[in-house]
Structures are given as C-alpha cells and as structure tokens.
mmCIF file of C-alpha atoms in Angstrom:
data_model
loop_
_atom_site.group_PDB
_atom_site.id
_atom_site.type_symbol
_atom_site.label_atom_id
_atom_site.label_comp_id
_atom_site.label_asym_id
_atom_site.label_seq_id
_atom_site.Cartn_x
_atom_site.Cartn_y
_atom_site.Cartn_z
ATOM 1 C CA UNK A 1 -94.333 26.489 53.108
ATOM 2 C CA UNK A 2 -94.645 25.967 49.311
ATOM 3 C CA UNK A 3 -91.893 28.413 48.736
ATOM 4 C CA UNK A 4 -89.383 27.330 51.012
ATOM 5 C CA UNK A 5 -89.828 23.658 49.725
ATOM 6 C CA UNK A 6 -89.563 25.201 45.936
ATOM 7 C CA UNK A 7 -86.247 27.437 47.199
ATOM 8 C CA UNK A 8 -84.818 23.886 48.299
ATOM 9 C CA UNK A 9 -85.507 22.237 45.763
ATOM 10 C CA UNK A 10 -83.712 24.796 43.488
ATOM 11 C CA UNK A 11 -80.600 24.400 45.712
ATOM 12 C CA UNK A 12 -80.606 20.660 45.207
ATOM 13 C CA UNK A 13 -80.748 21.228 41.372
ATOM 14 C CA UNK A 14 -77.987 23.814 40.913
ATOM 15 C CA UNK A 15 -75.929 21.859 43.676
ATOM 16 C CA UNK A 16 -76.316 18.715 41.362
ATOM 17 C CA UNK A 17 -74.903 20.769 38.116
ATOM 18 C CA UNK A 18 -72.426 22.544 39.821
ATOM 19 C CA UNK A 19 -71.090 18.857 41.128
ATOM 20 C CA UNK A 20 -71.534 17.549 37.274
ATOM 21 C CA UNK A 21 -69.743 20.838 36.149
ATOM 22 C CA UNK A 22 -66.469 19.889 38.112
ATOM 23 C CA UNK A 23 -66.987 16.341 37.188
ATOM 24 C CA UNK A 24 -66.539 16.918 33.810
ATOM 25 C CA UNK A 25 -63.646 19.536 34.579
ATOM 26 C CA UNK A 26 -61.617 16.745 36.265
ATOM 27 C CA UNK A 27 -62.300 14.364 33.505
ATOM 28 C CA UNK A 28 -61.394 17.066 30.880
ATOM 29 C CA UNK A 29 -58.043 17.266 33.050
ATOM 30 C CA UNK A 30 -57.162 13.601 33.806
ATOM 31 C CA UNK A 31 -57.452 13.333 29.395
ATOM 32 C CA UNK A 32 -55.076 16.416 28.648
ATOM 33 C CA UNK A 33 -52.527 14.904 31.183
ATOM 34 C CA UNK A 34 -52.858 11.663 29.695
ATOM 35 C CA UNK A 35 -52.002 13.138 25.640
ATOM 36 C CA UNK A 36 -48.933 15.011 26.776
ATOM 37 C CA UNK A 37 -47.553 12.190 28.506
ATOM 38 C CA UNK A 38 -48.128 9.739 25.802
ATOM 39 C CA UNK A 39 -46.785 12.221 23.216
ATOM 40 C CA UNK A 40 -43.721 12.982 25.317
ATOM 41 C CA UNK A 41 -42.976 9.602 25.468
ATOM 42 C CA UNK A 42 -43.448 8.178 21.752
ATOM 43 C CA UNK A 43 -40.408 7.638 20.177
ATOM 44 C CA UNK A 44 -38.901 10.089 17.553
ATOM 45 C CA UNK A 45 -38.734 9.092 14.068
ATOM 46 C CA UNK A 46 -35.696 10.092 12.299
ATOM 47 C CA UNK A 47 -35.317 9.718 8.170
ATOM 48 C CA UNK A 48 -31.910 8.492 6.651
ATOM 49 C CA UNK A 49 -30.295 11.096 4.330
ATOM 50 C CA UNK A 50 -28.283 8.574 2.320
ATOM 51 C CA UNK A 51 -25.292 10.444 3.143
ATOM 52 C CA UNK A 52 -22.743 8.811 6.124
ATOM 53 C CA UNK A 53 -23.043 10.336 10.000
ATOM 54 C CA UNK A 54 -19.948 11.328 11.225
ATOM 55 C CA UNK A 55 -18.532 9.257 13.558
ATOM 56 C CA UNK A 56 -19.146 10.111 17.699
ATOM 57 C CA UNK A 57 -17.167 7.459 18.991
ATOM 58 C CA UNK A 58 -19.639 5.502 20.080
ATOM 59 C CA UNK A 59 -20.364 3.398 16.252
ATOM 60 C CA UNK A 60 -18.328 -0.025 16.537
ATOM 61 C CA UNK A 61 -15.307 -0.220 14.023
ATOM 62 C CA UNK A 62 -15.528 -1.541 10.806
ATOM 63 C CA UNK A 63 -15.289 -5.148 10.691
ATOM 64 C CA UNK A 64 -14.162 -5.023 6.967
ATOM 65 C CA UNK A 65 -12.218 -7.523 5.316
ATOM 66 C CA UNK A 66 -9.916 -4.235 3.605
ATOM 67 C CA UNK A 67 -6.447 -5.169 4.043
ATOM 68 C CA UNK A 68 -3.416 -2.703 4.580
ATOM 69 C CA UNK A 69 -1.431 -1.963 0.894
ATOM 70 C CA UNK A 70 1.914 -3.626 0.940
ATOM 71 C CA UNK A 71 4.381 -2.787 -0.606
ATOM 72 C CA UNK A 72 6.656 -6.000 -2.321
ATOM 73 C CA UNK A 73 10.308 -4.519 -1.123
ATOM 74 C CA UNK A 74 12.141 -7.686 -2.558
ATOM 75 C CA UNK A 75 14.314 -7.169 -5.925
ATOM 76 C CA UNK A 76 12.978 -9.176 -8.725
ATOM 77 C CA UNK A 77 16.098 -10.828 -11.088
ATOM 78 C CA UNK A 78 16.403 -8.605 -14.519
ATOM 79 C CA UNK A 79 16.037 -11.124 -16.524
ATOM 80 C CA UNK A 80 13.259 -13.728 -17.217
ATOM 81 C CA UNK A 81 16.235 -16.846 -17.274
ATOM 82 C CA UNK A 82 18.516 -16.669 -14.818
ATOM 83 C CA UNK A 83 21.906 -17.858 -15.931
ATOM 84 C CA UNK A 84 25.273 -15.834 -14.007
ATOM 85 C CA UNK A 85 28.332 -16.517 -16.601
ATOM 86 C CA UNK A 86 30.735 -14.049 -14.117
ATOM 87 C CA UNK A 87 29.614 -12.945 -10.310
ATOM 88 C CA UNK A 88 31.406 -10.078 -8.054
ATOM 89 C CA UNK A 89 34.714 -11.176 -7.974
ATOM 90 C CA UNK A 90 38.315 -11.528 -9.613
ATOM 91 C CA UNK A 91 38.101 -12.878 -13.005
ATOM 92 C CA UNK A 92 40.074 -12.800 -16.506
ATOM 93 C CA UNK A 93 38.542 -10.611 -19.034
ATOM 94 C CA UNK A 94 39.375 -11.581 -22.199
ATOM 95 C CA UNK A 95 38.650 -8.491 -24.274
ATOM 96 C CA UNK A 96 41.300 -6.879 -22.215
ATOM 97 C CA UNK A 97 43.245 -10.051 -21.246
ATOM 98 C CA UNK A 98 43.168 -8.920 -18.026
ATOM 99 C CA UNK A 99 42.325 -9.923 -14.544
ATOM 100 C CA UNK A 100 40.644 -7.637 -12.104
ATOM 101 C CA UNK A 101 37.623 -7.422 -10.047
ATOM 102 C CA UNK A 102 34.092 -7.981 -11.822
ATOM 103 C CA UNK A 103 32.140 -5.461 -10.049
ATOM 104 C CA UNK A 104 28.890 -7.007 -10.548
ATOM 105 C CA UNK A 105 27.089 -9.434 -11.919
ATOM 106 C CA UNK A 106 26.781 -11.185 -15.911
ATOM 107 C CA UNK A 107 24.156 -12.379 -16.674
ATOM 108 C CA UNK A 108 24.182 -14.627 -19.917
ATOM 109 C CA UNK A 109 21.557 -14.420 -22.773
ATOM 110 C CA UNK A 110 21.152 -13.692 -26.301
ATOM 111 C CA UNK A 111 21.158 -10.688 -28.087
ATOM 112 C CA UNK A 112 17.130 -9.343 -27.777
ATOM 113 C CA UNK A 113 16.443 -11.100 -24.528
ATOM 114 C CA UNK A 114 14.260 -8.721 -22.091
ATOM 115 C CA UNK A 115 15.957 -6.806 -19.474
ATOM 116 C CA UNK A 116 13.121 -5.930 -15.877
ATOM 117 C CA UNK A 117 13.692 -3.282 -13.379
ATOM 118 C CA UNK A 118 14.794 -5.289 -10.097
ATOM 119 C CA UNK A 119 12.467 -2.676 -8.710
ATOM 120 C CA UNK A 120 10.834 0.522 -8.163
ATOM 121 C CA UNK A 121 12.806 3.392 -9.105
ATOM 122 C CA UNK A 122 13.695 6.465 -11.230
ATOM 123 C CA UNK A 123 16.055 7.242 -14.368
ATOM 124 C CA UNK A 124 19.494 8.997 -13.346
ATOM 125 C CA UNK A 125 21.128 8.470 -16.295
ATOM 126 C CA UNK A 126 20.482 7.005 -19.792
ATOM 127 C CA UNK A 127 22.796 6.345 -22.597
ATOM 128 C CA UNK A 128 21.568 4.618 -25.667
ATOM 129 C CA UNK A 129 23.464 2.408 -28.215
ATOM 130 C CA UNK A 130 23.357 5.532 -30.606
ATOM 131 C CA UNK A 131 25.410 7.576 -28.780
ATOM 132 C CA UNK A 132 28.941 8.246 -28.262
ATOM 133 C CA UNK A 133 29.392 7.342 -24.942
ATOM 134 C CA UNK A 134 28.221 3.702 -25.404
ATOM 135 C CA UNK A 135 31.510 2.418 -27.422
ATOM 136 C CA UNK A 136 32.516 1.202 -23.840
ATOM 137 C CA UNK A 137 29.319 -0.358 -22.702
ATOM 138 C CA UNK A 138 26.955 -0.229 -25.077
ATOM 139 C CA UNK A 139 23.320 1.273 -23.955
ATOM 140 C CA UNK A 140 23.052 1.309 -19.997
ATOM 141 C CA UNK A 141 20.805 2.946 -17.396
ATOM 142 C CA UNK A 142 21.162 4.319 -13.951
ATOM 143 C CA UNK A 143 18.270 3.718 -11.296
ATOM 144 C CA UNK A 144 17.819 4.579 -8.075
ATOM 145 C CA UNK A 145 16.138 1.629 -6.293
ATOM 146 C CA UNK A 146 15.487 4.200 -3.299
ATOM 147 C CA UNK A 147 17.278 3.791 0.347
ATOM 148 C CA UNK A 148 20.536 4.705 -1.331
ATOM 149 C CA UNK A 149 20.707 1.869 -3.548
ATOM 150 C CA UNK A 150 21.169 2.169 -7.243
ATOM 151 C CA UNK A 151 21.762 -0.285 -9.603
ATOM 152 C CA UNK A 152 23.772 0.502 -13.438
ATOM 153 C CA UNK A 153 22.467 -2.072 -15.873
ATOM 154 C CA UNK A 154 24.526 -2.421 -19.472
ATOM 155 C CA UNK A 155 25.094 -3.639 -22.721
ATOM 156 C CA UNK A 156 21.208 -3.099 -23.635
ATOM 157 C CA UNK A 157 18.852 -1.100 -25.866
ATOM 158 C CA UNK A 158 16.444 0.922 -23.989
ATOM 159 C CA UNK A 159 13.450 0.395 -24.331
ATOM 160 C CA UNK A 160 10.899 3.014 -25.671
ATOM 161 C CA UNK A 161 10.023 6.227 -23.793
ATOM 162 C CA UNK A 162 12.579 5.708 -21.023
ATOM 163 C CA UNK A 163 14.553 8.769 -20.354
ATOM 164 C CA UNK A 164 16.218 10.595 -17.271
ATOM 165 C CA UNK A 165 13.869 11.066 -14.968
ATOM 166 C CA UNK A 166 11.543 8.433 -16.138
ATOM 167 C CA UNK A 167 9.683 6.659 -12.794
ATOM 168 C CA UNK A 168 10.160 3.216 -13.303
ATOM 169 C CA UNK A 169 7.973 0.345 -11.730
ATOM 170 C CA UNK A 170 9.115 -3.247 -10.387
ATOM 171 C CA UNK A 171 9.309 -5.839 -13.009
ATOM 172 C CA UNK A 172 9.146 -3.044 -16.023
ATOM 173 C CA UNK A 173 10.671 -3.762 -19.553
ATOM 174 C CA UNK A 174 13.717 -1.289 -19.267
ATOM 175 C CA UNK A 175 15.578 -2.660 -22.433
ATOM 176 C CA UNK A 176 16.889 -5.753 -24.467
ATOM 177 C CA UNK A 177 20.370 -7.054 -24.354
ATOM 178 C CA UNK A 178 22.464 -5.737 -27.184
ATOM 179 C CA UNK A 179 25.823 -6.918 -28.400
ATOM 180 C CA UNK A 180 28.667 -5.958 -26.013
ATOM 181 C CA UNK A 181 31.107 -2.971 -27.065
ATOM 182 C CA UNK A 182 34.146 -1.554 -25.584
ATOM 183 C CA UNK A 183 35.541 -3.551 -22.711
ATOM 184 C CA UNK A 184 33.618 -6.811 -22.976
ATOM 185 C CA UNK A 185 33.271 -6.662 -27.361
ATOM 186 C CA UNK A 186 34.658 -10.013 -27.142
ATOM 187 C CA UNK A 187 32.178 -11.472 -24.750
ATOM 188 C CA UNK A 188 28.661 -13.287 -25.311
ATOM 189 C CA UNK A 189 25.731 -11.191 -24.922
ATOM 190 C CA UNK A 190 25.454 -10.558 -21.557
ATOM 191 C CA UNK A 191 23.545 -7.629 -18.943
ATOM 192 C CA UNK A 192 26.041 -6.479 -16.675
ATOM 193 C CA UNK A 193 24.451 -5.262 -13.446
ATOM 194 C CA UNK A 194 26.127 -2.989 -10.712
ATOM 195 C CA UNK A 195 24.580 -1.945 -7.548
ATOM 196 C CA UNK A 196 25.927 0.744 -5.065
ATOM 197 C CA UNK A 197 24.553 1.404 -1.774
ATOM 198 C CA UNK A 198 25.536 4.814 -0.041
ATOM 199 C CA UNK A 199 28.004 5.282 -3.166
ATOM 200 C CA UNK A 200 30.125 2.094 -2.838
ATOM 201 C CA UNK A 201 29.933 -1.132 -5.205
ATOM 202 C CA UNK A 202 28.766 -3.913 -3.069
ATOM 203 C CA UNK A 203 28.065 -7.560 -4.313
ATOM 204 C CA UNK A 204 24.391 -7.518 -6.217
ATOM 205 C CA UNK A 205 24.301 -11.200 -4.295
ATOM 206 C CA UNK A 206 23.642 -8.190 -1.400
ATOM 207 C CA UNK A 207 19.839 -7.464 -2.564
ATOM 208 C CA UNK A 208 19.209 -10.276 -5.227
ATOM 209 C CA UNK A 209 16.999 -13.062 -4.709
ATOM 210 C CA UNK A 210 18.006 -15.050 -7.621
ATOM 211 C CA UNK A 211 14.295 -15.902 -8.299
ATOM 212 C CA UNK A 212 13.899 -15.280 -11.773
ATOM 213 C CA UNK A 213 10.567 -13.313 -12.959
#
C-alpha cells in the first residue's frame, strides 16, 4: 500500500512541474511577441544631412517672396535735360541753307554735356572726333537697341573704352556732346539722334518717352 501511495504521490509532483514548465513557456512566449510588436511599431528616426532632399512631388511650393527679374524695355532720353531744338521733320538748315527732312531728333545742350544709352545694346560702329570720317558729324556711334532697332547718336566724344563691339547697358555714359562739324558747323551744340527699325528711319518720337534720366 505504501508504495502505491509513494508512486502517486510522485505523479502528482512531476504533473505539477511539468504544468509550471509550460507555464513559464507560454509566459516566455506572450513576452517575445510583445518586443517584436512594439519594436515593429516604434517610429524610425531619421538624421538631417544638411544637404536639400530632392523634391518627390509631394513637398508644398515655396511660398517665397522671390520675384521674377524684369527686364525695364522702355528707352531712357540720352540726355540728363531734355530740351528738342529740331524734331523729325522738314526744317531749314542753316549750315547748308537748305530745307529738307531732319531725320531725327536735336537735342540742345552745351558742349561737355553727358550723352546715356536709351538702352541696352551693342557697338556697330564708332567714329571718334580724331578721325577722318567725323568732319561731317563729328564723333557718333551706332547701337543696336535689339528687335531691329538701332539708334546713330552724333556730334559727341566717346567716352572711354567704347569700341565696336562694346555691350552697352541702359542709361550708360556713351559720350559728351562736342562742337558740331560738317553739315550742322554752324549750329549750337546739339546730339543728333537717329533710330531705324528693320532698316528704315522712323520718328525717334516712335520709342522715346521724353522722360529725361
């Protein structure tokens, strides 16, 4: 009898660990599950580079107060006082005593006054007061304004470093008006401004704002 009670009792015991044994194996299980799933769903840390992301599309646009370049298009007057002694029209020359068309415009001033580019453009053609070809207008330059357009200004000295070719910027110094020669040597001092568009002498009124700089 004693042994069969002792045999029982031995069952009871390893029942009891075995039970404690898988106890502890769910437990063990239940904790593993529970890491992974807090680790899968912890956010993911990500350190800035200090350079710039490209862009996927889905970053808002910049709200930036940059605004777009313009470009001023207008044509500033050459000169800094704006006084027109003869415009584009019939009129008596009296170098010549002769009346014909004025194909431009004069602008009065005295000898020295500063002469501007109306606007952007490069050199064509340059003749200063030193050479031959001035006895009939004195120093003059050729620009083209761009869109066809290019505008002859005489009876000035050129102003340093400005030769063919030169890129010239609106509201530049181009010269200084000099004494008139040749046709006009019995006017005031004067610039004489032409403009041709496409080739053909059209009235400077055409472009000019007469603004003044």
């Amino acid at each position: 009898m004693k042994n069969q009670e002792t045999k029982k009792s031995k069952k009871k015991v390893l029942l009891y660990y075995l039970i404690l044994a898988a106890c502890l194996l769910i437990i063990a299980a239940v904790t593993i599950t529970v890491i992974f799933t807090v680790k899968g769903s912890a956010p993911r840390l990500s350190v800035d580079s200090g350079q710039e992301q490209p862009d996927d599309g889905e970053n808002p646009p910049d709200d930036g107060d940059d605004e777009p370049t313009t470009v001023d298009t207008s044509f500033l007057a050459p000169v800094k006082t704006v006084s027109v002694a003869n415009v584009f029209e019939f009129f008596h020359n009296e170098t010549l005593d002769w009346y014909y068309l004025h194909e431009g415009f004069d602008f009065a001033g005295s000898i020295g006054d500063e002469v501007y580019a109306m606007q952007n453009g490069k050199v064509l053609e340059v003749v200063y007061d030193t050479d031959p070809a001035s006895v009939l207008f004195s120093g003059y330059l050729v620009i083209d304004h761009g869109n066809n357009v290019v505008a002859t200004y005489k009876f000035i000295d050129i102003a340093d470093g400005i030769g063919r070719g030169s890129e010239i910027t609106r509201g530049q110094l181009i010269g200084r008006l000099s004494p008139p020669t040749g046709t006009e040597a019995f006017a005031d001092a004067h610039l004489h401004l032409e403009i041709r568009e496409d080739g053909e002498l059209v009235d400077p009124e055409t472009f000019l704002e007469i603004i003044g700089k």
